[in-house]
PDB file of C-alpha atoms in Angstrom:
ATOM      1  CA  MET A   1       0.000   0.000   0.000  1.00 40.00           C
ATOM      2  CA  SER A   2       1.475   3.274  -1.022  1.00 39.00           C
ATOM      3  CA  GLY A   3       1.603   6.067   1.481  1.00 42.00           C
ATOM      4  CA  GLY A   4       1.672   9.757   0.764  1.00 39.00           C
ATOM      5  CA  LYS A   5       1.487  12.924   2.749  1.00 34.00           C
ATOM      6  CA  SER A   6      -2.084  13.920   3.432  1.00 33.00           C
ATOM      7  CA  VAL A   7      -3.082  17.501   4.042  1.00 31.00           C
ATOM      8  CA  PHE A   8      -2.874  17.170   7.799  1.00 35.00           C
ATOM      9  CA  LEU A   9       0.706  15.856   7.502  1.00 36.00           C
ATOM     10  CA  ASP A  10       1.982  18.713   5.397  1.00 36.00           C
ATOM     11  CA  VAL A  11       3.773  20.442   8.261  1.00 36.00           C
ATOM     12  CA  ASP A  12       7.312  21.537   9.021  1.00 39.00           C
ATOM     13  CA  SER A  13       9.560  18.476   9.517  1.00 40.00           C
ATOM     14  CA  THR A  14      11.071  19.911  12.688  1.00 39.00           C
ATOM     15  CA  ILE A  15       7.633  19.828  14.279  1.00 38.00           C
ATOM     16  CA  LEU A  16       7.348  16.125  13.532  1.00 42.00           C
ATOM     17  CA  GLU A  17      10.799  15.439  14.941  1.00 40.00           C
ATOM     18  CA  LYS A  18       9.919  17.145  18.225  1.00 39.00           C
ATOM     19  CA  ARG A  19       6.926  14.858  18.573  1.00 42.00           C
ATOM     20  CA  LEU A  20       9.191  11.838  19.102  1.00 45.00           C
ATOM     21  CA  LEU A  21       9.136  10.963  22.780  1.00 45.00           C
ATOM     22  CA  MET A  22      12.599   9.412  22.946  1.00 42.00           C
ATOM     23  CA  GLU A  23      16.101  10.120  24.140  1.00 35.00           C
ATOM     24  CA  ASP A  24      19.356  10.262  22.202  1.00 36.00           C
ATOM     25  CA  ASN A  25      22.191   8.766  24.213  1.00 34.00           C
ATOM     26  CA  ASP A  26      25.548   9.355  22.582  1.00 33.00           C
ATOM     27  CA  ASP A  27      27.467   7.692  25.432  1.00 30.00           C
ATOM     28  CA  ASP A  28      28.195   3.980  25.497  1.00 30.00           C
ATOM     29  CA  PHE A  29      26.224   2.039  28.079  1.00 28.00           C
ATOM     30  CA  ASP A  30      28.485   1.045  30.977  1.00 27.00           C
ATOM     31  CA  PHE A  31      28.033  -2.720  31.378  1.00 28.00           C
ATOM     32  CA  LEU A  32      30.783  -2.920  34.020  1.00 29.00           C
ATOM     33  CA  ASN A  33      29.221  -0.361  36.346  1.00 30.00           C
ATOM     34  CA  PRO A  34      25.405  -0.575  36.160  1.00 33.00           C
ATOM     35  CA  SER A  35      25.026   1.953  38.959  1.00 33.00           C
ATOM     36  CA  SER A  36      26.943   4.663  37.094  1.00 36.00           C
ATOM     37  CA  GLU A  37      25.377   8.051  36.434  1.00 38.00           C
ATOM     38  CA  LYS A  38      24.567   6.997  32.896  1.00 39.00           C
ATOM     39  CA  ASP A  39      22.127   4.385  34.190  1.00 40.00           C
ATOM     40  CA  VAL A  40      20.532   6.027  37.206  1.00 45.00           C
ATOM     41  CA  CYS A  41      17.006   5.454  35.919  1.00 52.00           C
ATOM     42  CA  PRO A  42      15.851   1.795  36.204  1.00 59.00           C
ATOM     43  CA  TRP A  43      15.323  -0.030  32.918  1.00 64.00           C
ATOM     44  CA  LYS A  44      14.200  -3.375  31.593  1.00 69.00           C
ATOM     45  CA  LEU A  45      14.589  -5.394  28.411  1.00 74.00           C
ATOM     46  CA  VAL A  46      11.414  -5.868  26.401  1.00 78.00           C
ATOM     47  CA  THR A  47      11.029  -8.067  23.338  1.00 82.00           C
ATOM     48  CA  PRO A  48       8.455  -6.513  21.007  1.00 88.00           C
ATOM     49  CA  LYS A  49       5.979  -8.332  18.790  1.00 91.00           C
ATOM     50  CA  PRO A  50       5.622  -7.760  15.028  1.00 93.00           C
ATOM     51  CA  GLY A  51       3.156  -5.038  13.994  1.00 94.00           C
ATOM     52  CA  LEU A  52       3.709  -3.919  10.422  1.00 95.00           C
ATOM     53  CA  CYS A  53       6.660  -3.552   8.073  1.00 95.00           C
ATOM     54  CA  VAL A  54       7.255  -0.426   5.989  1.00 95.00           C
ATOM     55  CA  LYS A  55       9.393  -0.679   2.863  1.00 95.00           C
ATOM     56  CA  THR A  56      11.143   2.437   1.618  1.00 96.00           C
ATOM     57  CA  ARG A  57      14.630   3.331   0.384  1.00 94.00           C
ATOM     58  CA  ASN A  58      17.641   5.391   1.261  1.00 94.00           C
ATOM     59  CA  LEU A  59      17.642   8.339  -1.160  1.00 94.00           C
ATOM     60  CA  SER A  60      21.433   8.701  -0.944  1.00 92.00           C
ATOM     61  CA  THR A  61      22.380   5.079  -1.660  1.00 92.00           C
ATOM     62  CA  GLY A  62      19.257   3.704  -3.334  1.00 91.00           C
ATOM     63  CA  GLU A  63      19.344   0.781  -0.889  1.00 93.00           C
ATOM     64  CA  LYS A  64      16.091  -0.732   0.331  1.00 94.00           C
ATOM     65  CA  VAL A  65      15.147   0.133   3.903  1.00 95.00           C
ATOM     66  CA  PHE A  66      12.649  -1.791   6.015  1.00 96.00           C
ATOM     67  CA  ILE A  67      11.101  -0.321   9.175  1.00 96.00           C
ATOM     68  CA  ASN A  68       9.610  -2.836  11.589  1.00 95.00           C
ATOM     69  CA  VAL A  69       6.930  -0.987  13.528  1.00 96.00           C
ATOM     70  CA  CYS A  70       6.608  -3.373  16.464  1.00 94.00           C
ATOM     71  CA  THR A  71       4.628  -3.375  19.695  1.00 92.00           C
ATOM     72  CA  THR A  72       5.204  -3.913  23.401  1.00 89.00           C
ATOM     73  CA  GLY A  73       3.389  -3.318  26.653  1.00 86.00           C
ATOM     74  CA  GLY A  74       6.652  -1.962  28.067  1.00 81.00           C
ATOM     75  CA  ILE A  75       6.180   1.429  26.413  1.00 85.00           C
ATOM     76  CA  PRO A  76       3.507   3.832  27.690  1.00 86.00           C
ATOM     77  CA  ASP A  77       0.527   4.943  25.621  1.00 88.00           C
ATOM     78  CA  PRO A  78       0.435   8.494  24.308  1.00 89.00           C
ATOM     79  CA  GLU A  79      -2.455  10.724  25.224  1.00 88.00           C
ATOM     80  CA  ASP A  80      -5.732   9.202  24.039  1.00 91.00           C
ATOM     81  CA  ILE A  81      -7.097  11.668  21.494  1.00 91.00           C
ATOM     82  CA  SER A  82      -9.489  11.435  18.561  1.00 93.00           C
ATOM     83  CA  GLU A  83      -8.665  11.835  14.877  1.00 92.00           C
ATOM     84  CA  ALA A  84     -10.317  15.253  14.875  1.00 92.00           C
ATOM     85  CA  ALA A  85      -8.257  16.288  17.900  1.00 91.00           C
ATOM     86  CA  LEU A  86      -5.032  15.215  16.164  1.00 90.00           C
ATOM     87  CA  VAL A  87      -5.843  17.301  13.097  1.00 89.00           C
ATOM     88  CA  GLN A  88      -6.650  20.257  15.344  1.00 89.00           C
ATOM     89  CA  ILE A  89      -3.389  19.862  17.291  1.00 84.00           C
ATOM     90  CA  LEU A  90      -1.303  19.749  14.107  1.00 82.00           C
ATOM     91  CA  SER A  91      -2.958  22.954  12.977  1.00 84.00           C
ATOM     92  CA  SER A  92      -2.419  24.727  16.308  1.00 81.00           C
ATOM     93  CA  ASP A  93       0.362  27.083  17.390  1.00 77.00           C
ATOM     94  CA  ASP A  94       1.936  24.356  19.537  1.00 74.00           C
ATOM     95  CA  PRO A  95       1.611  20.977  17.758  1.00 70.00           C
ATOM     96  CA  THR A  96       4.254  19.421  20.046  1.00 70.00           C
ATOM     97  CA  THR A  97       1.613  18.924  22.739  1.00 74.00           C
ATOM     98  CA  PHE A  98       0.954  15.462  21.269  1.00 80.00           C
ATOM     99  CA  ARG A  99       3.919  13.127  21.401  1.00 84.00           C
ATOM    100  CA  VAL A 100       4.333   9.428  20.639  1.00 87.00           C
ATOM    101  CA  PRO A 101       6.471   7.338  23.033  1.00 87.00           C
ATOM    102  CA  MET A 102       8.716   5.005  21.056  1.00 86.00           C
ATOM    103  CA  SER A 103      11.991   3.125  21.218  1.00 87.00           C
ATOM    104  CA  ILE A 104      14.347   2.993  18.227  1.00 88.00           C
ATOM    105  CA  ASN A 105      16.865   0.162  18.013  1.00 86.00           C
ATOM    106  CA  GLU A 106      20.182   0.199  16.180  1.00 87.00           C
ATOM    107  CA  PRO A 107      19.982  -0.686  12.442  1.00 90.00           C
ATOM    108  CA  TYR A 108      21.037  -4.095  11.180  1.00 89.00           C
ATOM    109  CA  GLU A 109      21.468  -5.696   7.768  1.00 90.00           C
ATOM    110  CA  HIS A 110      19.097  -8.314   6.382  1.00 88.00           C
ATOM    111  CA  PRO A 111      18.638  -9.686   2.841  1.00 87.00           C
ATOM    112  CA  ASP A 112      15.488  -8.674   0.994  1.00 84.00           C
ATOM    113  CA  LYS A 113      13.270 -11.083  -0.926  1.00 82.00           C
ATOM    114  CA  SER A 114      15.757 -11.277  -3.807  1.00 82.00           C
ATOM    115  CA  GLY A 115      18.720 -11.833  -1.480  1.00 83.00           C
ATOM    116  CA  LYS A 116      20.169  -8.332  -1.840  1.00 86.00           C
ATOM    117  CA  PRO A 117      21.332  -6.543   1.340  1.00 88.00           C
ATOM    118  CA  SER A 118      18.977  -4.050   2.969  1.00 92.00           C
ATOM    119  CA  THR A 119      18.916  -2.064   6.207  1.00 94.00           C
ATOM    120  CA  VAL A 120      16.325  -2.795   8.883  1.00 94.00           C
ATOM    121  CA  TYR A 121      15.224  -0.550  11.757  1.00 94.00           C
ATOM    122  CA  ASP A 122      13.065  -1.772  14.658  1.00 94.00           C
ATOM    123  CA  VAL A 123      10.815   0.903  16.173  1.00 93.00           C
ATOM    124  CA  ALA A 124       8.642  -0.124  19.124  1.00 92.00           C
ATOM    125  CA  ILE A 125       5.471   1.639  20.245  1.00 92.00           C
ATOM    126  CA  SER A 126       2.704   0.842  22.718  1.00 91.00           C
ATOM    127  CA  THR A 127       0.571  -2.190  21.855  1.00 92.00           C
ATOM    128  CA  ASN A 128      -2.660  -0.326  22.571  1.00 93.00           C
ATOM    129  CA  PHE A 129      -1.634   2.688  20.507  1.00 94.00           C
ATOM    130  CA  PHE A 130      -0.568   0.477  17.590  1.00 94.00           C
ATOM    131  CA  THR A 131      -4.040  -1.086  17.496  1.00 94.00           C
ATOM    132  CA  LYS A 132      -5.586   2.368  17.426  1.00 94.00           C
ATOM    133  CA  MET A 133      -3.282   3.881  14.815  1.00 92.00           C
ATOM    134  CA  ASN A 134      -3.288   0.830  12.523  1.00 92.00           C
ATOM    135  CA  SER A 135      -7.059   1.054  12.087  1.00 92.00           C
ATOM    136  CA  SER A 136      -7.040   4.796  11.380  1.00 93.00           C
ATOM    137  CA  ASP A 137      -6.427   6.426   7.999  1.00 91.00           C
ATOM    138  CA  ILE A 138      -5.263   9.533   9.880  1.00 91.00           C
ATOM    139  CA  PHE A 139      -3.110   8.153  12.719  1.00 93.00           C
ATOM    140  CA  ARG A 140      -1.362   5.471  10.642  1.00 92.00           C
ATOM    141  CA  PRO A 141       0.321   7.689   8.000  1.00 91.00           C
ATOM    142  CA  PHE A 142       0.997  10.299  10.685  1.00 90.00           C
ATOM    143  CA  VAL A 143       2.880   7.818  12.907  1.00 92.00           C
ATOM    144  CA  ILE A 144       4.807   6.368   9.954  1.00 93.00           C
ATOM    145  CA  GLN A 145       5.863   9.881   8.963  1.00 90.00           C
ATOM    146  CA  VAL A 146       6.933  10.686  12.535  1.00 89.00           C
ATOM    147  CA  ILE A 147       8.986   7.473  12.699  1.00 92.00           C
ATOM    148  CA  MET A 148      10.724   8.241   9.408  1.00 91.00           C
ATOM    149  CA  ASP A 149      11.563  11.766  10.535  1.00 86.00           C
ATOM    150  CA  GLY A 150      12.959  10.363  13.766  1.00 87.00           C
ATOM    151  CA  LEU A 151      15.171   7.876  11.919  1.00 91.00           C
ATOM    152  CA  GLN A 152      16.418  10.581   9.541  1.00 90.00           C
ATOM    153  CA  SER A 153      17.249  12.885  12.424  1.00 86.00           C
ATOM    154  CA  LYS A 154      18.956  10.259  14.586  1.00 86.00           C
ATOM    155  CA  TYR A 155      21.020   8.527  11.907  1.00 88.00           C
ATOM    156  CA  ASP A 156      21.509  11.444   9.494  1.00 89.00           C
ATOM    157  CA  ILE A 157      19.938   9.610   6.576  1.00 92.00           C
ATOM    158  CA  SER A 158      17.479  10.621   3.874  1.00 94.00           C
ATOM    159  CA  LEU A 159      14.484   8.305   3.383  1.00 94.00           C
ATOM    160  CA  GLU A 160      11.819   8.215   0.693  1.00 93.00           C
ATOM    161  CA  SER A 161       8.903   9.286   2.882  1.00 87.00           C
ATOM    162  CA  GLU A 162       6.227   9.778   0.237  1.00 88.00           C
ATOM    163  CA  GLU A 163       6.442   6.716  -2.018  1.00 90.00           C
ATOM    164  CA  TYR A 164       6.695   3.982   0.608  1.00 93.00           C
ATOM    165  CA  SER A 165       4.677   0.770   0.988  1.00 93.00           C
ATOM    166  CA  VAL A 166       3.382  -1.329   3.878  1.00 94.00           C
ATOM    167  CA  LEU A 167       3.985  -5.035   3.241  1.00 92.00           C
ATOM    168  CA  LYS A 168       0.749  -6.982   3.059  1.00 88.00           C
ATOM    169  CA  ASN A 169       1.991 -10.465   3.921  1.00 85.00           C
ATOM    170  CA  ARG A 170       4.876  -9.740   6.248  1.00 88.00           C
ATOM    171  CA  LYS A 171       4.710  -8.066   9.647  1.00 92.00           C
ATOM    172  CA  ALA A 172       8.463  -7.859  10.210  1.00 91.00           C
ATOM    173  CA  MET A 173      11.712  -8.203   8.292  1.00 90.00           C
ATOM    174  CA  GLY A 174      14.309 -10.260  10.133  1.00 86.00           C
ATOM    175  CA  ALA A 175      14.224 -11.183  13.820  1.00 86.00           C
ATOM    176  CA  LEU A 176      13.123  -8.436  16.207  1.00 86.00           C
ATOM    177  CA  ARG A 177      15.766  -7.368  18.748  1.00 83.00           C
ATOM    178  CA  PRO A 178      15.150  -6.638  22.452  1.00 82.00           C
ATOM    179  CA  HIS A 179      14.730  -3.003  23.492  1.00 78.00           C
ATOM    180  CA  ARG A 180      16.177  -1.472  26.647  1.00 74.00           C
ATOM    181  CA  VAL A 181      13.439   0.804  27.974  1.00 70.00           C
ATOM    182  CA  GLN A 182      13.821   3.150  30.913  1.00 62.00           C
ATOM    183  CA  GLN A 183      11.119   2.904  33.561  1.00 58.00           C
ATOM    184  CA  ARG A 184       9.996   6.453  34.145  1.00 53.00           C
ATOM    185  CA  GLU A 185       6.739   7.847  35.357  1.00 51.00           C
ATOM    186  CA  VAL A 186       4.852   9.232  32.378  1.00 47.00           C
ATOM    187  CA  ASP A 187       3.763  12.863  32.618  1.00 47.00           C
ATOM    188  CA  SER A 188       1.821  14.057  29.580  1.00 42.00           C
ATOM    189  CA  ARG A 189       2.870  17.624  30.420  1.00 43.00           C
ATOM    190  CA  ALA A 190       6.584  16.814  30.613  1.00 43.00           C
ATOM    191  CA  ARG A 191       8.866  18.127  27.908  1.00 44.00           C
ATOM    192  CA  GLU A 192      11.959  15.996  28.603  1.00 41.00           C
ATOM    193  CA  PRO A 193      12.430  12.632  26.861  1.00 41.00           C
ATOM    194  CA  LEU A 194      10.837   9.662  28.598  1.00 34.00           C
ATOM    195  CA  ILE A 195      11.971   6.691  26.540  1.00 35.00           C
ATOM    196  CA  GLN A 196      15.519   5.342  26.546  1.00 36.00           C
ATOM    197  CA  GLU A 197      16.659   4.133  23.170  1.00 42.00           C
ATOM    198  CA  VAL A 198      18.912   1.128  22.803  1.00 39.00           C
ATOM    199  CA  TYR A 199      22.402   2.558  22.358  1.00 38.00           C
ATOM    200  CA  PRO A 200      24.600   0.668  21.851  1.00 40.00           C
ATOM    201  CA  PRO A 201      22.566  -2.410  20.818  1.00 43.00           C
ATOM    202  CA  VAL A 202      22.044  -4.986  23.553  1.00 43.00           C
ATOM    203  CA  ARG A 203      24.186  -8.019  22.865  1.00 44.00           C
ATOM    204  CA  SER A 204      22.830 -11.392  23.887  1.00 43.00           C
ATOM    205  CA  PRO A 205      25.149 -14.147  25.143  1.00 48.00           C
ATOM    206  CA  ALA A 206      26.573 -16.389  22.427  1.00 45.00           C
ATOM    207  CA  PRO A 207      24.027 -19.122  21.671  1.00 49.00           C
ATOM    208  CA  ALA A 208      24.786 -22.756  22.332  1.00 54.00           C
ATOM    209  CA  PRO A 209      25.468 -25.000  19.319  1.00 63.00           C
ATOM    210  CA  CYS A 210      22.192 -25.918  17.574  1.00 76.00           C
ATOM    211  CA  ARG A 211      21.078 -28.701  15.265  1.00 87.00           C
ATOM    212  CA  GLU A 212      18.516 -28.797  12.509  1.00 89.00           C
ATOM    213  CA  PRO A 213      15.468 -31.018  12.943  1.00 91.00           C
ATOM    214  CA  ARG A 214      14.586 -33.463  10.214  1.00 91.00           C
ATOM    215  CA  TYR A 215      11.891 -32.024   8.014  1.00 90.00           C
ATOM    216  CA  SER A 216       9.996 -32.377   4.746  1.00 91.00           C
ATOM    217  CA  LEU A 217       8.220 -29.782   2.601  1.00 89.00           C
ATOM    218  CA  VAL A 218       5.413 -30.686   0.211  1.00 89.00           C
ATOM    219  CA  ARG A 219       3.391 -28.291  -1.911  1.00 87.00           C
ATOM    220  CA  SER A 220      -0.260 -28.962  -2.515  1.00 83.00           C
ATOM    221  CA  SER A 221      -2.402 -26.898  -4.874  1.00 78.00           C
ATOM    222  CA  ARG A 222      -2.692 -23.880  -2.558  1.00 88.00           C
ATOM    223  CA  CYS A 223      -0.587 -24.691   0.511  1.00 90.00           C
ATOM    224  CA  LEU A 224       2.914 -25.582   1.591  1.00 90.00           C
ATOM    225  CA  LEU A 225       2.832 -28.491   4.045  1.00 91.00           C
ATOM    226  CA  ALA A 226       5.762 -29.039   6.383  1.00 92.00           C
ATOM    227  CA  ASP A 227       6.598 -31.794   8.874  1.00 93.00           C
ATOM    228  CA  PHE A 228       9.336 -31.154  11.451  1.00 94.00           C
ATOM    229  CA  ARG A 229      10.592 -34.127  13.485  1.00 94.00           C
ATOM    230  CA  VAL A 230      11.806 -33.002  16.913  1.00 93.00           C
ATOM    231  CA  ASP A 231      12.455 -36.162  18.931  1.00 93.00           C
ATOM    232  CA  ASP A 232      13.714 -34.410  22.073  1.00 91.00           C
ATOM    233  CA  VAL A 233      10.784 -31.998  22.416  1.00 91.00           C
ATOM    234  CA  VAL A 234       8.134 -32.899  24.979  1.00 89.00           C
ATOM    235  CA  SER A 235       5.548 -30.171  24.441  1.00 89.00           C
ATOM    236  CA  SER A 236       4.634 -27.598  21.808  1.00 88.00           C
ATOM    237  CA  ARG A 237       5.364 -24.968  24.464  1.00 88.00           C
ATOM    238  CA  ASP A 238       9.059 -25.765  23.961  1.00 90.00           C
ATOM    239  CA  LEU A 239       8.895 -24.729  20.293  1.00 91.00           C
ATOM    240  CA  THR A 240       8.838 -21.306  18.665  1.00 91.00           C
ATOM    241  CA  LEU A 241       7.644 -21.108  15.051  1.00 90.00           C
ATOM    242  CA  ASP A 242       7.987 -17.947  12.975  1.00 87.00           C
ATOM    243  CA  VAL A 243       6.581 -17.974   9.441  1.00 88.00           C
ATOM    244  CA  GLY A 244       7.422 -14.975   7.279  1.00 84.00           C
ATOM    245  CA  GLU A 245       6.625 -14.088   3.709  1.00 82.00           C
ATOM    246  CA  ASP A 246       9.226 -16.504   2.335  1.00 83.00           C
ATOM    247  CA  ARG A 247      11.030 -17.692   5.455  1.00 85.00           C
ATOM    248  CA  ILE A 248      10.452 -20.345   8.134  1.00 90.00           C
ATOM    249  CA  ILE A 249      12.211 -20.252  11.503  1.00 89.00           C
ATOM    250  CA  LEU A 250      11.709 -23.068  14.020  1.00 91.00           C
ATOM    251  CA  GLU A 251      13.460 -22.997  17.366  1.00 90.00           C
ATOM    252  CA  GLY A 252      13.480 -25.383  20.314  1.00 89.00           C
ATOM    253  CA  LYS A 253      15.907 -23.870  22.805  1.00 86.00           C
ATOM    254  CA  LYS A 254      15.693 -26.583  25.452  1.00 88.00           C
ATOM    255  CA  ALA A 255      16.423 -29.346  22.954  1.00 89.00           C
ATOM    256  CA  GLY A 256      18.912 -27.284  20.942  1.00 90.00           C
ATOM    257  CA  TYR A 257      16.960 -27.178  17.681  1.00 91.00           C
ATOM    258  CA  LEU A 258      17.227 -24.314  15.197  1.00 90.00           C
ATOM    259  CA  LEU A 259      16.050 -24.250  11.590  1.00 89.00           C
ATOM    260  CA  ASP A 260      16.107 -21.113   9.424  1.00 85.00           C
ATOM    261  CA  ILE A 261      15.177 -21.616   5.769  1.00 87.00           C
ATOM    262  CA  PHE A 262      13.847 -19.621   2.839  1.00 84.00           C
ATOM    263  CA  VAL A 263      11.218 -21.065   0.482  1.00 83.00           C
ATOM    264  CA  PRO A 264      10.431 -20.073  -3.140  1.00 84.00           C
ATOM    265  CA  TYR A 265       6.835 -19.138  -2.298  1.00 84.00           C
ATOM    266  CA  CYS A 266       4.959 -16.189  -0.790  1.00 87.00           C
ATOM    267  CA  LEU A 267       3.333 -17.486   2.404  1.00 88.00           C
ATOM    268  CA  ASP A 268       0.292 -16.128   4.216  1.00 88.00           C
ATOM    269  CA  GLN A 269       1.559 -16.040   7.816  1.00 84.00           C
ATOM    270  CA  ASP A 270      -1.794 -14.877   9.201  1.00 85.00           C
ATOM    271  CA  LYS A 271      -3.540 -18.033   7.990  1.00 89.00           C
ATOM    272  CA  THR A 272      -0.767 -20.483   8.874  1.00 91.00           C
ATOM    273  CA  SER A 273      -1.748 -23.275  11.273  1.00 92.00           C
ATOM    274  CA  ALA A 274       0.424 -25.706  13.251  1.00 92.00           C
ATOM    275  CA  ARG A 275      -0.234 -28.902  15.239  1.00 92.00           C
ATOM    276  CA  PHE A 276       2.244 -30.849  17.379  1.00 93.00           C
ATOM    277  CA  ASN A 277       1.835 -34.634  17.642  1.00 92.00           C
ATOM    278  CA  THR A 278       3.234 -35.712  21.016  1.00 91.00           C
ATOM    279  CA  ASP A 279       3.279 -39.390  19.990  1.00 91.00           C
ATOM    280  CA  THR A 280       5.379 -38.995  16.853  1.00 93.00           C
ATOM    281  CA  LYS A 281       7.186 -35.835  18.102  1.00 93.00           C
ATOM    282  CA  THR A 282       6.325 -34.142  14.817  1.00 93.00           C
ATOM    283  CA  LEU A 283       5.193 -30.575  14.212  1.00 94.00           C
ATOM    284  CA  HIS A 284       2.762 -30.374  11.281  1.00 94.00           C
ATOM    285  CA  VAL A 285       2.491 -26.918   9.696  1.00 93.00           C
ATOM    286  CA  LYS A 286       0.058 -25.806   6.977  1.00 92.00           C
ATOM    287  CA  MET A 287       1.007 -22.550   5.200  1.00 92.00           C
ATOM    288  CA  PRO A 288      -1.323 -21.117   2.529  1.00 92.00           C
ATOM    289  CA  ILE A 289       0.494 -19.804  -0.547  1.00 90.00           C
ATOM    290  CA  VAL A 290      -0.357 -16.316  -1.781  1.00 86.00           C
ATOM    291  CA  SER A 291      -0.927 -16.112  -5.529  1.00 74.00           C
ATOM    292  CA  ARG A 292       1.169 -13.743  -7.634  1.00 57.00           C
ATOM    293  CA  SER A 293      -1.788 -11.437  -8.165  1.00 53.00           C
ATOM    294  CA  GLN A 294      -2.086 -10.999  -4.400  1.00 55.00           C
ATOM    295  CA  GLN A 295       1.589 -10.340  -3.720  1.00 52.00           C
ATOM    296  CA  ASN A 296       2.767  -6.884  -2.766  1.00 46.00           C
ATOM    297  CA  THR A 297       5.012  -5.404  -5.439  1.00 43.00           C
TER     298      THR A 297
END
């Protein structure tokens, strides 16, 4: 879906940048001294869930850029206002009275559908606010525009912010990273930043050696059927399955299983179903295939 600037978004870019409720931290996080002045405010790691994925490009390099707008309950909601109130605020003398709390992670590289390198940014917002903005033709383009302006300001890049698209069959590009969010009391009247961005990126401990489960893939007329044999898994609760547009990731941390494969089909992740047979220790997955006419260009 293409996105363009609507009338209510045609405002000075500096106004949009000020609406980002986040904090730039140009100092390295001190892992050796967690009680240092740089980390006075308590924080916690939150792992967001996929929301939507915006595809655009870097105007300087021509490289594809993907923005994962993800959700978490660890970030506070902005002020609850109506669409009409948002339009009125943007037209007022002080449009910065409405701000969107968000957390921006460090960029990382991930191949696009054709295998070419692209840059991915994870931006987390409140789960409740995402639900509200994603169903609104006014809030959704507004928030996407604010996020793009924030990325351009923070990383000194130039993004195509008018001719972008929201992927129809993929909610996230790559694996979402944890966010380090400061725990501060939210004051809607406060002017100082309330959200701590991840800077530098949080590094997880090196994973233990993993093994691939035995598996088979069979295409029927409209679906891709997969069987994954995981002999050392007791319950489906010990498995994590992530089906993307053309990628399947299966992980069983306790048993040491990890499978990450690409498939030559466009999969409908929203309609994918899975069933774990405890007798045969096999995970059966049914993934509908999206026809070419339905694919997002």
